[in-house]
Amino acid sequence: MPMTALPARFEGDPEPLPIDLHMHSTASDGALSPTDLVALCRERGLTHLALTDHDTLAGVAEAAAAAAEAGLVLLPGTELSTQWRGINIHVVGLLPEGARGRLVAGLASQAEARERRAGRIAERLEKLGLDDALARAREQAGSERPLGRPDFARALVAAGLVPDVATAFKKHLGDGKPGDVKALWPGLAEALGWILDAGGVAVLAHPLRHGLTRRKRGLLLDDFAAAGGQAAELVSGFQNPDATRDLARQLQERGLYASQGSDFHFPGGHLAPGSMSPVPRTATLPVWTHPRLAACVGGPAAKAGADAL
Ligand code: AMP
Ligand code: MN
Ligand code: MN
Ligand code: MN
């Protein structure tokens, strides 16, 4: 199957481009191993992908091996947890050179923060009636990977305290609820600095998913750009085309590049790798044309495609 390089502009194609720059594996709260994730990406016709597990690059080596085998371009990445004005903001780092520079120590401190946070979440859920919360969350995780809120959500469901994961977030773990412990995460600008120091591109994740007003989202984008952030996810999964066009204007006003990703976590839901709304025609530039990433466009997949001709 010959593969073509990615376009340098968003021309308003009716179908999404075969690139997904936001996905999770068993290295964080995803259900598929990096190898199985790459296989599914290939099955679905993607040519370029980034593995962006929460606060870790632990799955990247395995994904890179699988991608090389499959002839896909894999960009190392991570999704860092940060805080901005009391809100938990996620920043995707696209890291062509992997983890280096200050990001190495940054990831170590994220792992520690995540572990301490799990202890605090457990204490709070114990008060709500979930005995041995930490052990139960660990049981749900089923491995030694760092714990996340979804593990606590499943523990609440398993204990019969809530009917489903959605309710667990709504009542106990979501924004502003007792299990939403943000205090341990670094500030937005600090985490962003780690990504820049690693030679990466910092991408504001799912900016439409925080329930912010347009004005407040503008302030977030201002601070993000001022701290050296280069891009934001113009499309994250499925979204309203009018919202996308409006967001594109906000990015363009600040000279930010546009990324796209599914935020895929597990099969069987409404999202799969590559499933997202197409990007409308816009002057906002695709993130893969950023000088730090441009080499990936003509990378191994394009070469493998050329070799196959
Ligand atoms: P954490 O990284 O531990 O803060 O957990 C955040 C993760 O929880 C997100 O990346 C999602 O995978 C998941 N999540 C957040 N909100 C919800 C929700 N309402 N329903 C299900 N999963 C959610
Ligand atoms: Mn997640
Ligand atoms: Mn996120
Ligand atoms: Mn994510």
PDB file of C-alpha atoms and ligand atoms in Angstrom, residues 22 54 79 90 206 263, ligand 3:
ATOM      1  CA  HIS A  22      -3.218  11.572  20.659  1.00  0.00           C
ATOM      2  CA  HIS A  54      -0.388  10.212  30.637  1.00  0.00           C
ATOM      3  CA  GLU A  79       0.273  13.882  27.768  1.00  0.00           C
ATOM      4  CA  HIS A  90      -3.379  18.511  29.722  1.00  0.00           C
ATOM      5  CA  HIS A 206      -8.607  19.079  23.804  1.00  0.00           C
ATOM      6  CA  ASP A 263      -7.709  10.543  22.411  1.00  0.00           C
TER       7      ASP A 263
HETATM    8 MN    MN B   3      -6.531  14.561  28.376  1.00  0.00          MN
END
